[in-house]
Phi, psi and omega in degrees: 000145177241140184243133176294131185285354181252310184253000176064020176285142184264146179223153181287320184237160178295322181298319178296319179296318180295316178300315178299317181298316181292316185284317187271334185242311185289301188293323181293336183243016183298133178057038176290133179280141189292335184211128182297324181298330180295329177297315182291318181293329180297316179293321179297318180296321180299318186280354176249010175291154180304324181296315180290323178296320177293319178299317180294320180298318180292319178294320179300318179296318179292321179294325178296331183268345187283157178283153177304136182092352181251015184297312181293321178300320178296317179297317182292325178296330181272325192246359180239161177282146173285122186297320180295318178295322180295321178295319179294323177295322179294324179297325177294315178299317181300318179298316180295320179295316178302318181296314183287324186278004172299337179297339180287341181055047179213160177285122183241124172254130184250120183240134172271149174214180181083208189295333180295331180266321182281359178063038179236031185275130174264170176299150180064028177281167173253177180245123179265131185229136172246129179260117176259099184258089196294308188297312183291324180289320181293328178289322185270347189294137174245018185277137179301142183296332185293342177278350173065036181218140175243024180279160184283143161281125187296343181267000185279157176295325179298318178296317182297318180295315180292322177302315180294322179298314180295320178300315181294321179297312181291325181294332179261007183273144175281343183276344184230149179218176180051046183281129182219135179261125177252091185274336185273001181287163177304320171242106181301135182223159169251124179256134177207169178249132177273117190293329183284311183270338182085001182282147170275134185243129174251119186244129172231152183235001188240356188227085176285356179303326181297329176297321182288320176300318180295322178300320178293314180294324178297317178297321179294316180297320183280352183286328181201132183297332180292323176293318177302313181294322179298314182295319178298315181296317180297323177295318178295315178302314180296323179295316181290325178278358182056040181291328179296314184280326190251350175238002180055037177247103180280177186298317180297317179298317180299318181292322178293325173299320177294322177299314180297322177298319180291342180274356180276145184302137177283142177295134179068018176227159185265009177206177180261170178295316181237133179282156177299153180301324179305323182280318183284359173263351186293143176060032177240149173298143180291144175239087190270122173232119181055035178084006184243136180273115181253021178286148174193162177206108177252011176264338176300142189308313184286346181255359186295155176300134179247099182231104182306145182298335183285344182276128179261170176298321179297324176298318179295318180296313178299318181300321177299312181300312183291323182298311184279340175294321184268358184267128174274098186283352183277339187271334189233167169260129178271120186239100174297338178295315178269344181073020183208183179273151175232132176293139178301320181293319180293330185296323182269358179275173181269078184251140181294337182293345184250027177300319180299319179295314181294319179295324179292322177300320178295317181296318179294322178298319177296322180292314184285333188076014181209164182298132178288145179284125182287171179298134183276090186277349185268037181251163180299318179229139181235115175232121184277138173298143183300329184245314178276093191288350178262006183254118174269106187283352176249026185297336183272352183283131178243184191302310181296323176300314182296319180296320178295317178300316179297321179294320177296318178296315180297318180293323176297319177296321179297317177300317181295320182289317186278350183231039184290342184257355182279162177302149183300323182299323179289324179295315178300318181296318180294320180297325184274333190238357176257106184276154176296133181229105176293156184299326183274358181292148180290149179293157180299155177291132184257351182277101185297323180297320179293316180299315180298318181297320180291319182289327181294347179283351172054052182213110182290342181266359185285138183226151173242131182228109180056042175084002183247125182274144174203157169246160188204165168208160179237156176210155183237162181292136175276168177298323179295324177298314181295319179296322179297319180289322179298325179297331179287336188296335182302325182260351186225044186297318181298321181295315184289339176296329184264342182243117182304147181303315185291327176294319178296319177301318180295325178295319178295320179296321178299315179294322179297319180297318179298320179294316181297316182295315187274320187262334179267324183250003176051043178269147172283119187241129175221163179296134179258183179287129181263106184294147180244162173059037174257159182296329180251151182280123175271114183283317186202149177225139181234141169261119184240151175208153181202161184231353180236130179283106178247020183244328180300128179062023175291135181267137177247032179294142173260134179244150189290328186256015183213139179290162181301315183290323176298318178296318181292323177296319176294323177296321178297315179300317181296314182293319182294319178299321183280335191246350187303322182253012182265115181301335181296333182250020177275124182228170175218092183246143175218136181197164173250123178249127182235147179245121183246141173269134181242135175046060175066042177068016179286339172208161179239145178244130177253124180244136171247114183247152178274143170302159187300334183266010182260140179285154180297333181297346178298339183263013176295159189301329185269357180286143181305326181294318179291322178296319177300315184295322178296318180288325175299320177297317179297320178297315182294324179292330181269351182295136180252111179295324180299313178298318183296322179288317181295326181270003181064019173296322173250126183282134174288125187283000000 
């Protein structure tokens, strides 16, 4: 018998216990924030920074001068990207990509998607790009012809090889810098910076589905200017309230929530503004991408947007706030496909209403050649993608995230109720710049010199704790990590019964970090100060120092005949030989790196803190220490625990 280390429930096999642990404890609490007040205070701090205060002052001045009815246009001119300029910038990026990707010797089509196409781009946005490499994909494709697609399966060897080629090309390009491969994401991407335009570029080669989602949002935006203005305003509001970072609601998720709101019946009318996806797909030829039907038509007379002339953009914005403030999102699944709520219990039952969902799972399974992953119904909040019916777009939201989102909605409603008689321009300004402040939240920082010093570090992740500055990131065990540990269980079952799986995973991660610091980056590593009496458990602390830059332009390519760590060790030797006597790569870094366990080892947090005698400016983005930490994070994200255990790089305890 195996016992869950949290709820003490017994299971016959380790696999059953592990599945229960991941579903009931890990995923439900993934990335839980330690304190709800910190979420609220974080947004408040952002809106009182000198940059935001200056931005608000300039916007206030422009709103005072604008004509009645032009308030939103004025806000968008200040806080959104110019669509024409954005398109011209993309053409420059496209030209550079075409030039560099000629090395592939294949026909490459470069498509933009996301906010640049849907006309919902805010300032400081990035550019999302999909590469359609037809010749190479058609040769490598193992997808049945009847599905009508030659796109890559992201798990295939062909995809991995092409992904590595593109990463290497961009990494050696003069037009792009800060190239990083994110292989563990739901959609693997290469992130880089375009040196000419300064834009951050996210590139994917395996998921054309995003093009179809963008096509739908673009049609919605172009259907009525009031809907376009509502979506833009909600994105700005969410950005200022830091809902993406603190409520785990990204831009796409926010827009789909708005889509579901538009699908609800209008009061005193016999239909909704937007019909359910199920209806706008009727009597249309299928448009199958990766086993999913992305056909729709909202231009057909019976499917057109129905928005009464009497409804203003402000009415839509208020309606969104009030609708979700009063909605209990925990009890139901929100389904834009059906345009209504679905009971969680009914969703997993054998109901005729879900024939489309079951058929789509079969279609995706045929495309993948493996069982499709079903809808993740065991999450705090469930919102179904309009087309990909097995995708829960709010799967990352946990209890504290949901509470913060609800508080922001409630506070927005309060602002609207208490200021119904003030000019519209003032109401818009208050909605965007007055953050929710719980009674128990700490007051804003009043030391201007301290605030300026913190902001000048140009780091949204930088935190100060008892006078000590640090940057940090968190990571959780992947399925491959858990499988690697489960494989050890066959020979050590008695041991694993007494030691929780996640605790064992954290021990392996601690050993991996020590190896990466000392053997990959040639840092002098010694035991650091282990802080006591903190809310989170500090597993290990290291004092590190180094004198040679072994991180700039380090490649994280995976090769078929060599493990990741073997390749990285060879990369270290190559870089050290070339840079050891080169003054250009001479650095002097000192830092304290600590590993913290969060929520019962369900995730780990890595902190890089400055010694007490170091200035906060040491953590600016261009400083060697910050560059090292970013590359160290990338190395850790690409590290394979399974490979390390199999090669005995990490000793099985």
